[in-house]
Amino acid sequence: MRLNKKPSSMALALPFVITTLMLSGCQTLGLDYFRPKQALPETFQEPVASSDQLHALPNDWWTLYQDPVLNDLIDRASKNNTDIKIAVARIEEADAYLSEVGAALFPQVNLDSSASRYRVTETGAIPVVNGMSPNRSNYNVKLGASYEIDFWGKLRRAKESARAQALASRFAKDTVDLSLKSLVAGDYLLLRSLDAQISLSQASIKTREESLALTKRRLEGGVSSALDVHQAEVAYSNLKAQLAELSRQRAVIVHQLALLTGSLDLTVSPNTIANLPTPPLPPVGLPSSLLEARPDVRQAEQNLIAANARIGVAKAALFPTISLTAGLGSESKDLGDVLKSASRIWSGGLSLSVPVFDSGRLNAKVDQATAEQKQLLAAYEGSVQQAFVDVNDALVNLRQQAEIESALDSSQQSAKKALEVANNRYQSGYTSYLEVLDAQRVANDTSLAFVQSRQARLKASVELFKALGGGWTQSAK
């Protein structure tokens, strides 16, 4: 039979010749990506520090707070947080999809084999020849290959889109990681603030206890009135309620940190916020180009790149699909003859699929891809603009919180002096206990407000690190 003849060299080379000719005329449909220009000021509007205060910020910005407990909490969160695990799994998924899409650029090779046993009749399409058994066998082994010629760039654009999606998944993970570390740092600073407020409240309660005991003794000596005692008792009870509320808030924050770090049995020993240093301030003229390093901005750009490539995929679908097929194998009615040269078979072919009429379906897909690209372009521009606003907000917040902290520091110092004067006046009999209570209340409130302002200032520095996507470097000036 003709099929069993050895294929000629020309026949074997034909698919490769066709492939070479096709590839020489290949073109990639769709537009290549160019980063959109952003109408942003060159520098941020809210300078904080003078140029001689420029410091490089390391990637592990949280270490600038010089707190080993905070470092440990962030390390735990990076390893155990469920959102991080989800983000890592999404990276693996995107990488697998990229491998799947990329595989389409290469020939697909399959090994097929079959064995069958059947019976023919004298009245069938292939009648039984006299003397031959009507029972037949057939054995087939074939190595087949197929290859779609990417004449219009459909497969290349698909891989470009998948690669951008894979990068976007990495930047999404970086965004989750940055947000997570900012949350842990912010909650930890609040925890330390609550520790300081609890310590101040406990000291105030001790002072109120002493004042209450003194007032009772003065009542027994006929120097004070029952009203002074009742007022002291009210002030003492209010402080105990304040302490209970602060303790409740502390417990809730520890629970939140336990969730963020994936350590549900987490305990954090009390400490004070006063020991935490203020991180370095950014320099005047910090360039807005730093925003390009923000992971959410980079994620938005990769999403835009992927959508831009999908337009090319949709346009390429409007044109013919050209594929090559080839096969080489053996076929025999006897299993023992399958590997013999006389049983060899081969095939080769070229297929062409041309869209003729689809009621506008393929054109609609192009319109759909174009509309998606417009959405993601606007989303990218919006992410850059939002990042610019975030940094300016963080800069002004950091600057104003520093001024608030300084003012409240002066206020608490004055309140302490006023309390000392009120105590001396009361003990000398020049005023009622109401003046002492008022001075104690003001001293307590201003001390708590100062601690809260310090926590707010440190939290503002965390928000600035987050807004900048991690920080700045010497070369950023």
PDB file of C-alpha atoms in Angstrom, residues 247-410:
ATOM      1  CA  SER A 247      -7.628  47.824  79.896  1.00  0.00           C
ATOM      2  CA  ARG A 248     -10.513  46.704  77.683  1.00  0.00           C
ATOM      3  CA  GLN A 249      -9.069  48.553  74.701  1.00  0.00           C
ATOM      4  CA  ARG A 250      -5.667  46.991  75.326  1.00  0.00           C
ATOM      5  CA  ALA A 251      -7.118  43.480  75.355  1.00  0.00           C
ATOM      6  CA  VAL A 252      -8.916  44.128  72.054  1.00  0.00           C
ATOM      7  CA  ILE A 253      -5.706  45.393  70.413  1.00  0.00           C
ATOM      8  CA  VAL A 254      -3.792  42.308  71.583  1.00  0.00           C
ATOM      9  CA  HIS A 255      -6.520  40.145  70.048  1.00  0.00           C
ATOM     10  CA  GLN A 256      -6.213  42.086  66.787  1.00  0.00           C
ATOM     11  CA  LEU A 257      -2.440  41.607  66.772  1.00  0.00           C
ATOM     12  CA  ALA A 258      -2.955  37.904  67.444  1.00  0.00           C
ATOM     13  CA  LEU A 259      -5.158  37.682  64.348  1.00  0.00           C
ATOM     14  CA  LEU A 260      -2.735  39.647  62.166  1.00  0.00           C
ATOM     15  CA  THR A 261       0.246  37.542  63.256  1.00  0.00           C
ATOM     16  CA  GLY A 262      -1.566  34.210  63.126  1.00  0.00           C
ATOM     17  CA  SER A 263      -0.729  33.622  66.810  1.00  0.00           C
ATOM     18  CA  LEU A 264      -4.042  33.310  68.624  1.00  0.00           C
ATOM     19  CA  ASP A 265      -2.317  32.683  71.969  1.00  0.00           C
ATOM     20  CA  LEU A 266      -0.307  35.906  71.655  1.00  0.00           C
ATOM     21  CA  THR A 267       0.597  37.828  74.804  1.00  0.00           C
ATOM     22  CA  VAL A 268       2.453  41.151  74.834  1.00  0.00           C
ATOM     23  CA  SER A 269       4.032  42.437  78.035  1.00  0.00           C
ATOM     24  CA  PRO A 270       3.343  46.080  78.972  1.00  0.00           C
ATOM     25  CA  ASN A 271       5.865  48.700  77.925  1.00  0.00           C
ATOM     26  CA  THR A 272       5.902  52.445  77.374  1.00  0.00           C
ATOM     27  CA  ILE A 273       5.651  54.429  74.171  1.00  0.00           C
ATOM     28  CA  ALA A 274       8.108  56.999  75.506  1.00  0.00           C
ATOM     29  CA  ASN A 275      11.048  54.745  74.588  1.00  0.00           C
ATOM     30  CA  LEU A 276      10.160  54.612  70.886  1.00  0.00           C
ATOM     31  CA  PRO A 277      12.225  57.016  68.740  1.00  0.00           C
ATOM     32  CA  THR A 278      10.720  59.143  66.009  1.00  0.00           C
ATOM     33  CA  PRO A 279      11.862  57.904  62.558  1.00  0.00           C
ATOM     34  CA  PRO A 280      13.689  60.305  60.189  1.00  0.00           C
ATOM     35  CA  LEU A 281      11.643  62.802  58.238  1.00  0.00           C
ATOM     36  CA  PRO A 282      11.632  62.918  54.432  1.00  0.00           C
ATOM     37  CA  PRO A 283      13.518  65.773  52.786  1.00  0.00           C
ATOM     38  CA  VAL A 284      12.154  68.867  51.124  1.00  0.00           C
ATOM     39  CA  GLY A 285      11.469  68.296  47.436  1.00  0.00           C
ATOM     40  CA  LEU A 286      10.784  64.574  47.678  1.00  0.00           C
ATOM     41  CA  PRO A 287      10.083  63.620  44.022  1.00  0.00           C
ATOM     42  CA  SER A 288       6.646  62.370  43.045  1.00  0.00           C
ATOM     43  CA  SER A 289       8.356  59.741  40.861  1.00  0.00           C
ATOM     44  CA  LEU A 290       8.713  57.705  44.069  1.00  0.00           C
ATOM     45  CA  LEU A 291       5.071  56.758  43.597  1.00  0.00           C
ATOM     46  CA  GLU A 292       6.087  54.483  40.733  1.00  0.00           C
ATOM     47  CA  ALA A 293       7.523  52.128  43.362  1.00  0.00           C
ATOM     48  CA  ARG A 294       4.233  51.781  45.247  1.00  0.00           C
ATOM     49  CA  PRO A 295       3.084  48.180  44.836  1.00  0.00           C
ATOM     50  CA  ASP A 296      -0.563  49.109  44.286  1.00  0.00           C
ATOM     51  CA  VAL A 297       0.436  51.540  41.516  1.00  0.00           C
ATOM     52  CA  ARG A 298       2.664  48.906  39.911  1.00  0.00           C
ATOM     53  CA  GLN A 299      -0.141  46.354  40.204  1.00  0.00           C
ATOM     54  CA  ALA A 300      -2.549  48.746  38.470  1.00  0.00           C
ATOM     55  CA  GLU A 301      -0.023  49.295  35.680  1.00  0.00           C
ATOM     56  CA  GLN A 302       0.469  45.557  35.125  1.00  0.00           C
ATOM     57  CA  ASN A 303      -3.310  45.108  34.964  1.00  0.00           C
ATOM     58  CA  LEU A 304      -3.336  47.815  32.289  1.00  0.00           C
ATOM     59  CA  ILE A 305      -0.535  46.078  30.364  1.00  0.00           C
ATOM     60  CA  ALA A 306      -2.481  42.804  30.483  1.00  0.00           C
ATOM     61  CA  ALA A 307      -5.638  44.484  29.185  1.00  0.00           C
ATOM     62  CA  ASN A 308      -3.680  46.226  26.433  1.00  0.00           C
ATOM     63  CA  ALA A 309      -2.326  42.858  25.267  1.00  0.00           C
ATOM     64  CA  ARG A 310      -5.805  41.303  25.314  1.00  0.00           C
ATOM     65  CA  ILE A 311      -6.877  43.795  22.649  1.00  0.00           C
ATOM     66  CA  GLY A 312      -4.265  42.216  20.377  1.00  0.00           C
ATOM     67  CA  VAL A 313      -5.593  38.754  21.206  1.00  0.00           C
ATOM     68  CA  ALA A 314      -9.128  39.826  20.297  1.00  0.00           C
ATOM     69  CA  LYS A 315      -8.015  41.452  17.033  1.00  0.00           C
ATOM     70  CA  ALA A 316      -5.971  38.406  16.022  1.00  0.00           C
ATOM     71  CA  ALA A 317      -9.077  36.236  16.394  1.00  0.00           C
ATOM     72  CA  LEU A 318     -10.562  38.110  13.404  1.00  0.00           C
ATOM     73  CA  PHE A 319      -7.911  36.612  11.119  1.00  0.00           C
ATOM     74  CA  PRO A 320      -7.305  33.048   9.890  1.00  0.00           C
ATOM     75  CA  THR A 321      -5.883  30.428  12.220  1.00  0.00           C
ATOM     76  CA  ILE A 322      -3.152  28.385  10.551  1.00  0.00           C
ATOM     77  CA  SER A 323      -1.984  25.065  11.992  1.00  0.00           C
ATOM     78  CA  LEU A 324       0.425  22.339  10.954  1.00  0.00           C
ATOM     79  CA  THR A 325      -0.038  18.673  11.784  1.00  0.00           C
ATOM     80  CA  ALA A 326       2.286  15.722  11.358  1.00  0.00           C
ATOM     81  CA  GLY A 327       2.248  12.096  12.382  1.00  0.00           C
ATOM     82  CA  LEU A 328       4.601   9.142  12.277  1.00  0.00           C
ATOM     83  CA  GLY A 329       3.862   5.621  13.459  1.00  0.00           C
ATOM     84  CA  SER A 330       3.097   1.998  12.687  1.00  0.00           C
ATOM     85  CA  GLU A 331      -0.038   0.030  11.933  1.00  0.00           C
ATOM     86  CA  SER A 332      -0.439  -3.727  11.525  1.00  0.00           C
ATOM     87  CA  LYS A 333      -2.948  -6.510  11.885  1.00  0.00           C
ATOM     88  CA  ASP A 334      -0.336  -8.524  13.781  1.00  0.00           C
ATOM     89  CA  LEU A 335       1.138  -7.236  17.014  1.00  0.00           C
ATOM     90  CA  GLY A 336       4.527  -8.686  16.149  1.00  0.00           C
ATOM     91  CA  ASP A 337       4.726  -6.638  12.935  1.00  0.00           C
ATOM     92  CA  VAL A 338       3.994  -3.247  14.502  1.00  0.00           C
ATOM     93  CA  LEU A 339       7.653  -2.234  14.769  1.00  0.00           C
ATOM     94  CA  LYS A 340       8.636  -3.440  11.290  1.00  0.00           C
ATOM     95  CA  SER A 341       9.465  -0.875   8.615  1.00  0.00           C
ATOM     96  CA  ALA A 342       6.770  -2.285   6.360  1.00  0.00           C
ATOM     97  CA  SER A 343       4.155  -1.227   8.922  1.00  0.00           C
ATOM     98  CA  ARG A 344       5.282   2.394   9.063  1.00  0.00           C
ATOM     99  CA  ILE A 345       2.725   5.125   8.363  1.00  0.00           C
ATOM    100  CA  TRP A 346       3.041   8.903   8.230  1.00  0.00           C
ATOM    101  CA  SER A 347       0.905  11.946   7.641  1.00  0.00           C
ATOM    102  CA  GLY A 348       1.331  15.697   7.280  1.00  0.00           C
ATOM    103  CA  GLY A 349      -1.084  18.505   6.779  1.00  0.00           C
ATOM    104  CA  LEU A 350      -1.882  22.182   6.899  1.00  0.00           C
ATOM    105  CA  SER A 351      -5.184  23.514   8.220  1.00  0.00           C
ATOM    106  CA  LEU A 352      -6.676  26.949   7.758  1.00  0.00           C
ATOM    107  CA  SER A 353      -9.660  28.231   9.720  1.00  0.00           C
ATOM    108  CA  VAL A 354     -11.120  31.539   8.518  1.00  0.00           C
ATOM    109  CA  PRO A 355     -13.940  33.382  10.317  1.00  0.00           C
ATOM    110  CA  VAL A 356     -16.624  34.028   7.718  1.00  0.00           C
ATOM    111  CA  PHE A 357     -19.805  34.994   9.551  1.00  0.00           C
ATOM    112  CA  ASP A 358     -20.387  35.221  13.301  1.00  0.00           C
ATOM    113  CA  SER A 359     -22.984  38.019  13.572  1.00  0.00           C
ATOM    114  CA  GLY A 360     -20.333  40.426  14.901  1.00  0.00           C
ATOM    115  CA  ARG A 361     -19.264  38.245  17.841  1.00  0.00           C
ATOM    116  CA  LEU A 362     -15.513  38.641  17.263  1.00  0.00           C
ATOM    117  CA  ASN A 363     -15.779  42.388  16.670  1.00  0.00           C
ATOM    118  CA  ALA A 364     -17.756  42.657  19.888  1.00  0.00           C
ATOM    119  CA  LYS A 365     -14.907  40.927  21.706  1.00  0.00           C
ATOM    120  CA  VAL A 366     -12.506  43.572  20.360  1.00  0.00           C
ATOM    121  CA  ASP A 367     -14.837  46.298  21.613  1.00  0.00           C
ATOM    122  CA  GLN A 368     -15.089  44.536  24.957  1.00  0.00           C
ATOM    123  CA  ALA A 369     -11.299  44.284  25.304  1.00  0.00           C
ATOM    124  CA  THR A 370     -10.904  47.937  24.317  1.00  0.00           C
ATOM    125  CA  ALA A 371     -13.475  49.034  26.895  1.00  0.00           C
ATOM    126  CA  GLU A 372     -11.725  46.973  29.562  1.00  0.00           C
ATOM    127  CA  GLN A 373      -8.421  48.638  28.675  1.00  0.00           C
ATOM    128  CA  LYS A 374     -10.032  52.072  29.058  1.00  0.00           C
ATOM    129  CA  GLN A 375     -11.325  51.104  32.501  1.00  0.00           C
ATOM    130  CA  LEU A 376      -7.927  49.894  33.655  1.00  0.00           C
ATOM    131  CA  LEU A 377      -6.220  52.969  32.209  1.00  0.00           C
ATOM    132  CA  ALA A 378      -8.518  55.146  34.312  1.00  0.00           C
ATOM    133  CA  ALA A 379      -7.891  52.870  37.304  1.00  0.00           C
ATOM    134  CA  TYR A 380      -4.127  53.227  36.854  1.00  0.00           C
ATOM    135  CA  GLU A 381      -4.355  57.009  36.577  1.00  0.00           C
ATOM    136  CA  GLY A 382      -6.609  57.051  39.629  1.00  0.00           C
ATOM    137  CA  SER A 383      -4.175  54.925  41.634  1.00  0.00           C
ATOM    138  CA  VAL A 384      -1.325  57.342  40.873  1.00  0.00           C
ATOM    139  CA  GLN A 385      -3.439  60.353  41.802  1.00  0.00           C
ATOM    140  CA  GLN A 386      -4.639  58.683  44.994  1.00  0.00           C
ATOM    141  CA  ALA A 387      -1.058  57.807  45.900  1.00  0.00           C
ATOM    142  CA  PHE A 388      -0.033  61.441  45.433  1.00  0.00           C
ATOM    143  CA  VAL A 389      -2.842  62.592  47.723  1.00  0.00           C
ATOM    144  CA  ASP A 390      -1.979  59.877  50.275  1.00  0.00           C
ATOM    145  CA  VAL A 391       1.612  61.097  50.512  1.00  0.00           C
ATOM    146  CA  ASN A 392       0.611  64.746  50.835  1.00  0.00           C
ATOM    147  CA  ASP A 393      -1.942  63.828  53.516  1.00  0.00           C
ATOM    148  CA  ALA A 394       0.656  61.784  55.387  1.00  0.00           C
ATOM    149  CA  LEU A 395       3.229  64.588  55.167  1.00  0.00           C
ATOM    150  CA  VAL A 396       0.900  67.267  56.502  1.00  0.00           C
ATOM    151  CA  ASN A 397      -0.402  64.888  59.167  1.00  0.00           C
ATOM    152  CA  LEU A 398       3.126  64.112  60.322  1.00  0.00           C
ATOM    153  CA  ARG A 399       4.062  67.781  60.453  1.00  0.00           C
ATOM    154  CA  GLN A 400       0.923  68.864  62.308  1.00  0.00           C
ATOM    155  CA  GLN A 401       1.108  65.964  64.765  1.00  0.00           C
ATOM    156  CA  ALA A 402       4.639  67.037  65.675  1.00  0.00           C
ATOM    157  CA  GLU A 403       3.331  70.526  66.469  1.00  0.00           C
ATOM    158  CA  ILE A 404       0.419  69.088  68.461  1.00  0.00           C
ATOM    159  CA  GLU A 405       2.762  66.872  70.473  1.00  0.00           C
ATOM    160  CA  SER A 406       5.026  69.819  71.277  1.00  0.00           C
ATOM    161  CA  ALA A 407       2.083  71.970  72.391  1.00  0.00           C
ATOM    162  CA  LEU A 408       0.615  69.203  74.566  1.00  0.00           C
ATOM    163  CA  ASP A 409       4.005  68.583  76.151  1.00  0.00           C
ATOM    164  CA  SER A 410       4.052  72.206  77.313  1.00  0.00           C
TER     165      SER A 410
END
